[in-house]
Short mmCIF file of C-alpha atoms in Angstrom, two decimals:
data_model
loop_
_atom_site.label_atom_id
_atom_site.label_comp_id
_atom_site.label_asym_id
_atom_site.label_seq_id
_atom_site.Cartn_x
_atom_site.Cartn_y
_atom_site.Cartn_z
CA UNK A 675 8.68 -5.68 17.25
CA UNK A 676 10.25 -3.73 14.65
CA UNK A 677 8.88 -2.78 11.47
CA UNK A 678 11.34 -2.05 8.39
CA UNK A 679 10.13 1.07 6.70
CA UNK A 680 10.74 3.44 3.59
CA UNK A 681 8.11 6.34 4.21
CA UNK A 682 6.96 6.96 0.79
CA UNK A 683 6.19 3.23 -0.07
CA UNK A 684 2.55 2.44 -0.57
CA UNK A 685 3.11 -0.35 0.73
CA UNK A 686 4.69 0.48 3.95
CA UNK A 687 2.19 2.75 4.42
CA UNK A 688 -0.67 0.70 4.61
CA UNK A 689 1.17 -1.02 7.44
CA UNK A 690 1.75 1.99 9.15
CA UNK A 691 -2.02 3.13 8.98
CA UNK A 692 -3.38 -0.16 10.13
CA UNK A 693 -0.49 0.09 12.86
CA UNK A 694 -2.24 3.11 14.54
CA UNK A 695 -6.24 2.04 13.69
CA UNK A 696 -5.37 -0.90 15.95
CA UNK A 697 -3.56 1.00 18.39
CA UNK A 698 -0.27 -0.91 18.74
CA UNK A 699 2.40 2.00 18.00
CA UNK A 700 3.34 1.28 21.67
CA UNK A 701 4.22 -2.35 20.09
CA UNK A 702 5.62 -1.50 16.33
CA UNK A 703 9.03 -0.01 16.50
CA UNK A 704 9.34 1.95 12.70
CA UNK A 705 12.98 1.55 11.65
CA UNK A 706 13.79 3.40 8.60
CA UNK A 707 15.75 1.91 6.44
CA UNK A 708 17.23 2.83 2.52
CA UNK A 709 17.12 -0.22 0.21
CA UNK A 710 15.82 -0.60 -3.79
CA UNK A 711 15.51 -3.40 -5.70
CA UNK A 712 19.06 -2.56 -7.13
CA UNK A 713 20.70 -2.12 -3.46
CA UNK A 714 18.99 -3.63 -0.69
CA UNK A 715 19.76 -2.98 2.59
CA UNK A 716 21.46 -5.88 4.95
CA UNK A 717 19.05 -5.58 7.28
CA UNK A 718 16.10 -5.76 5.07
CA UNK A 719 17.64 -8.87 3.64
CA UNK A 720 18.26 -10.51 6.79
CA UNK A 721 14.58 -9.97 7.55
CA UNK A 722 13.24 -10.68 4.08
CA UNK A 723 15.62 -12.79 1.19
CA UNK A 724 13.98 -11.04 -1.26
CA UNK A 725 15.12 -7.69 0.18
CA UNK A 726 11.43 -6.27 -0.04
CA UNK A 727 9.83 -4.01 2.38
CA UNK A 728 7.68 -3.70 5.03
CA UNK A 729 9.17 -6.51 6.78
CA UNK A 730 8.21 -7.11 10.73
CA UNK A 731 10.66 -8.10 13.24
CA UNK A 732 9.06 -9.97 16.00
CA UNK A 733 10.51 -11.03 19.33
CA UNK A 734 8.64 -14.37 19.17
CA UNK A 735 8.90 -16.04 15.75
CA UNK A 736 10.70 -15.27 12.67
CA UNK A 737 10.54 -11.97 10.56
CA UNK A 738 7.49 -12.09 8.44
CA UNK A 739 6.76 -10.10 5.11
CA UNK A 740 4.70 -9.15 2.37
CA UNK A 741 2.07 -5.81 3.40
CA UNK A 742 -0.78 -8.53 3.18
CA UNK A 743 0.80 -11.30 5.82
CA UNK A 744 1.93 -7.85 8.30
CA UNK A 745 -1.28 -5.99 8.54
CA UNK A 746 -3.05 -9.52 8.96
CA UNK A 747 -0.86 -10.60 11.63
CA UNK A 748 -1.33 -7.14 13.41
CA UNK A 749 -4.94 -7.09 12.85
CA UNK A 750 -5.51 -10.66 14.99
CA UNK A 751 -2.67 -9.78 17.08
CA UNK A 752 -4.84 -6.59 18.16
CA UNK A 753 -7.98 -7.93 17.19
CA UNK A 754 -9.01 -4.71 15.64
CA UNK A 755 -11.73 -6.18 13.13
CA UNK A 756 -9.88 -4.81 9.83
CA UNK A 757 -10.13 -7.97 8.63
CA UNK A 758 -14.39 -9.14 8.97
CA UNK A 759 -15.98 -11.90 8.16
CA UNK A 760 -18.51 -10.61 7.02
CA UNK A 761 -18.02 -9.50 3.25
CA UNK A 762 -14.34 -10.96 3.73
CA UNK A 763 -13.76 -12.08 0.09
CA UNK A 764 -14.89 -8.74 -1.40
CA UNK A 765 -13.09 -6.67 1.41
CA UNK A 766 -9.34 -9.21 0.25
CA UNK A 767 -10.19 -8.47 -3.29
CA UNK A 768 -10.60 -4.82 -2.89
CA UNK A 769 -7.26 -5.24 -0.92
CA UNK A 770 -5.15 -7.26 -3.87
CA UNK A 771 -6.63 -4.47 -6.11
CA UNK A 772 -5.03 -1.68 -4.36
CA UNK A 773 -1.83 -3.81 -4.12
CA UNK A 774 -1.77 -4.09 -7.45
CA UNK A 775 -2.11 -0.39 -8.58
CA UNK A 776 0.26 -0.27 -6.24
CA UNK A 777 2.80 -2.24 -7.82
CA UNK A 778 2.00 -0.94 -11.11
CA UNK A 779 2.70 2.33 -9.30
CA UNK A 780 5.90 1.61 -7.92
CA UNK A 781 7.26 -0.31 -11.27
CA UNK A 782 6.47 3.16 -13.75
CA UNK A 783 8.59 4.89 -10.56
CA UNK A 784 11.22 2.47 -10.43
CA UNK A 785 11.89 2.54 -14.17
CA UNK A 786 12.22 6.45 -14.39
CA UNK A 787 14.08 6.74 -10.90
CA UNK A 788 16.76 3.54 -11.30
CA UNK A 789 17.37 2.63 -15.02
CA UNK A 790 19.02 4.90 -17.58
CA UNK A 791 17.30 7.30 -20.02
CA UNK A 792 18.43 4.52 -22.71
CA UNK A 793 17.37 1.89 -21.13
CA UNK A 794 14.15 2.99 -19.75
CA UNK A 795 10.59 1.42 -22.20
CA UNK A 796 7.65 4.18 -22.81
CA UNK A 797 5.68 1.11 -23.36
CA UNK A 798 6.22 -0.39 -20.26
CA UNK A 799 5.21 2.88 -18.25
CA UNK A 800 2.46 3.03 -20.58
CA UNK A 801 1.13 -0.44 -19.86
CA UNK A 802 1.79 -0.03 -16.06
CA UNK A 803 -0.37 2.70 -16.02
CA UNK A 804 -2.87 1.21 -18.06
CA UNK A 805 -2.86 -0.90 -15.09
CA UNK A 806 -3.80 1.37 -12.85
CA UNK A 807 -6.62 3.48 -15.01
CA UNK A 808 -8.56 -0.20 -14.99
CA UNK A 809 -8.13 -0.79 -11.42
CA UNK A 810 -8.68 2.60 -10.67
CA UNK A 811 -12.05 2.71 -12.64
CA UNK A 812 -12.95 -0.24 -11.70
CA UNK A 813 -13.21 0.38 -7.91
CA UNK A 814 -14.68 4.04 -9.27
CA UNK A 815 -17.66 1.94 -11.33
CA UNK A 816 -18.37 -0.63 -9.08
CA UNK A 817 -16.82 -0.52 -5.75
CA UNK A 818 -17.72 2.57 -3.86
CA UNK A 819 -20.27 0.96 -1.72
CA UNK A 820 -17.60 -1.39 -0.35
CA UNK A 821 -16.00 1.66 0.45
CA UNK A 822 -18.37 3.05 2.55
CA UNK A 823 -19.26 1.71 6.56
CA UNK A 824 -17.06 0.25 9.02
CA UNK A 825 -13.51 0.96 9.07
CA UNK A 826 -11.66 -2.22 6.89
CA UNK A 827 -8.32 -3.26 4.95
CA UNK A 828 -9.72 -2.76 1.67
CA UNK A 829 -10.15 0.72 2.53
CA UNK A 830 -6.81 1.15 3.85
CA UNK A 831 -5.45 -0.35 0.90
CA UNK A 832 -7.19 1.88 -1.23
CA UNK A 833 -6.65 5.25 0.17
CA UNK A 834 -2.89 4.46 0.31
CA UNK A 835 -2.30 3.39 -3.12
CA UNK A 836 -4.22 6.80 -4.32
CA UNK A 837 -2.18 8.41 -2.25
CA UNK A 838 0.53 7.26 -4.24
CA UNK A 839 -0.44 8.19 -7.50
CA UNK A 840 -0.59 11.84 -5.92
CA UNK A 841 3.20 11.31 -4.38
CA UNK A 842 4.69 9.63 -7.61
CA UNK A 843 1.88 10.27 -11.01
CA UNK A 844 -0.45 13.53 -9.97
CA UNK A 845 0.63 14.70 -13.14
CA UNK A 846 -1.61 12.00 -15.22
CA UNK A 847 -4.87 12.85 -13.29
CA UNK A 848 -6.23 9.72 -11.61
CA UNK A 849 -9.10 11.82 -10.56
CA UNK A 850 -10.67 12.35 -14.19
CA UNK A 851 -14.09 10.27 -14.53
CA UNK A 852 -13.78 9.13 -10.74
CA UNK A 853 -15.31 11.80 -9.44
CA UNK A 854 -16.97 9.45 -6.68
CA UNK A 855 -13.43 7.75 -5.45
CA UNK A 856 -12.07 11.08 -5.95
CA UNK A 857 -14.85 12.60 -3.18
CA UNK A 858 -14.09 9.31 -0.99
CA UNK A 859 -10.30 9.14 -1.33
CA UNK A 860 -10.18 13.53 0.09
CA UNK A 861 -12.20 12.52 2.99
CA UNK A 862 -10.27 9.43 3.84
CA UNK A 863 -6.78 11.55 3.57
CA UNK A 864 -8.33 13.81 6.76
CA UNK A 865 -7.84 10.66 9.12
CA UNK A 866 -5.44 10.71 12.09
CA UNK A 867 -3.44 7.93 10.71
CA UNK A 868 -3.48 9.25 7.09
CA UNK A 869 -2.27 12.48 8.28
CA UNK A 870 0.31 10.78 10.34
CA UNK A 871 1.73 8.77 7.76
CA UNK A 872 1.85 11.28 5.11
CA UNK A 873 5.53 10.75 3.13
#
């Protein structure tokens, strides 16, 4: 199989991390590729219409896509537990809430790095990241224990997506008043496949 990649996307990089937690780097080929929403690569497009990535080529079936459809097929194709039953609908909503700081994220990046000065909204940025303070705070205030035990998706998710506010917004200080996710997210970094994946 081959997996479509762009090293600093969140998004890839939860794919990547799950990738060597289940042990299947001898079955994941990572093919970098260079493609924005405003030039997508061919191949990415081939793979996925929408010219989005991670997309995974597989030998057997058609290329699937979206992070969420990828690490779940890899997780029951290795059977690596990332997704449990047990607490399942708190570990997929701790999961979409990392995706979506994640695309809040990526959208305050793309609209400094691809549009003109002139064309570019404060008040977009401003409500993307507003975005990410609530999501942020909320998994701060009320999530930590969900955080905590055996290794899952939802913590993946997580440690990726603050990850990327330290790549792409360490200047606006997630960290302030989330002292505990703060504490969590520095020990998380220190795993093999964290370290590994670092963009």
């Amino acid at each position: 199989m081959q997996l479509l990649i762009s090293p600093a996307s969140p998004f890839v990089r939860k794919v990547r991390v799950l990738i060597r937690e289940a042990d299947l780097l001898s079955q994941v080929e990572e093919v970098d590729v260079s493609t924005t929403p405003m030039a997508s690569d061919t191949k990415v497009i081939a793979a996925n219409p929408l010219g989005k990535i991670p997309a995974l080529i597989r030998d057997d079936g058609p290329a699937i896509y979206d992070s969420r459809v990828i690490t779940r097929f890899l997780d029951d194709r290795a059977g690596a537990g990332l997704y449990p039953q047990s607490g399942l609908w708190e570990i997929l909503t701790l999961e979409a809430t990392a995706d979506a700081i994640m695309d809040a994220a990526v959208s305050m990046a793309y609209e400094v790095r691809l549009r003109p000065d002139a064309q570019q909204s404060p008040d977009w940025i401003e409500a993307q990241w507003g975005k990410v303070e609530r999501g942020v705070a909320a998994v701060n205030n009320r999530w930590m224990s969900h955080l905590s035990g055996k290794l899952n998706i939802g913590q993946i998710g997580m440690a990726c997506a603050l990850s990327y506010l330290d790549l792409r917004h360490d200047a606006r200080g997630w960290r302030s008043d989330n002292t505990a996710l703060a504490d969590w997210h520095a020990e998380f970094s220190t795993r093999d496949s964290m370290v590994a994946t670092s963009a």
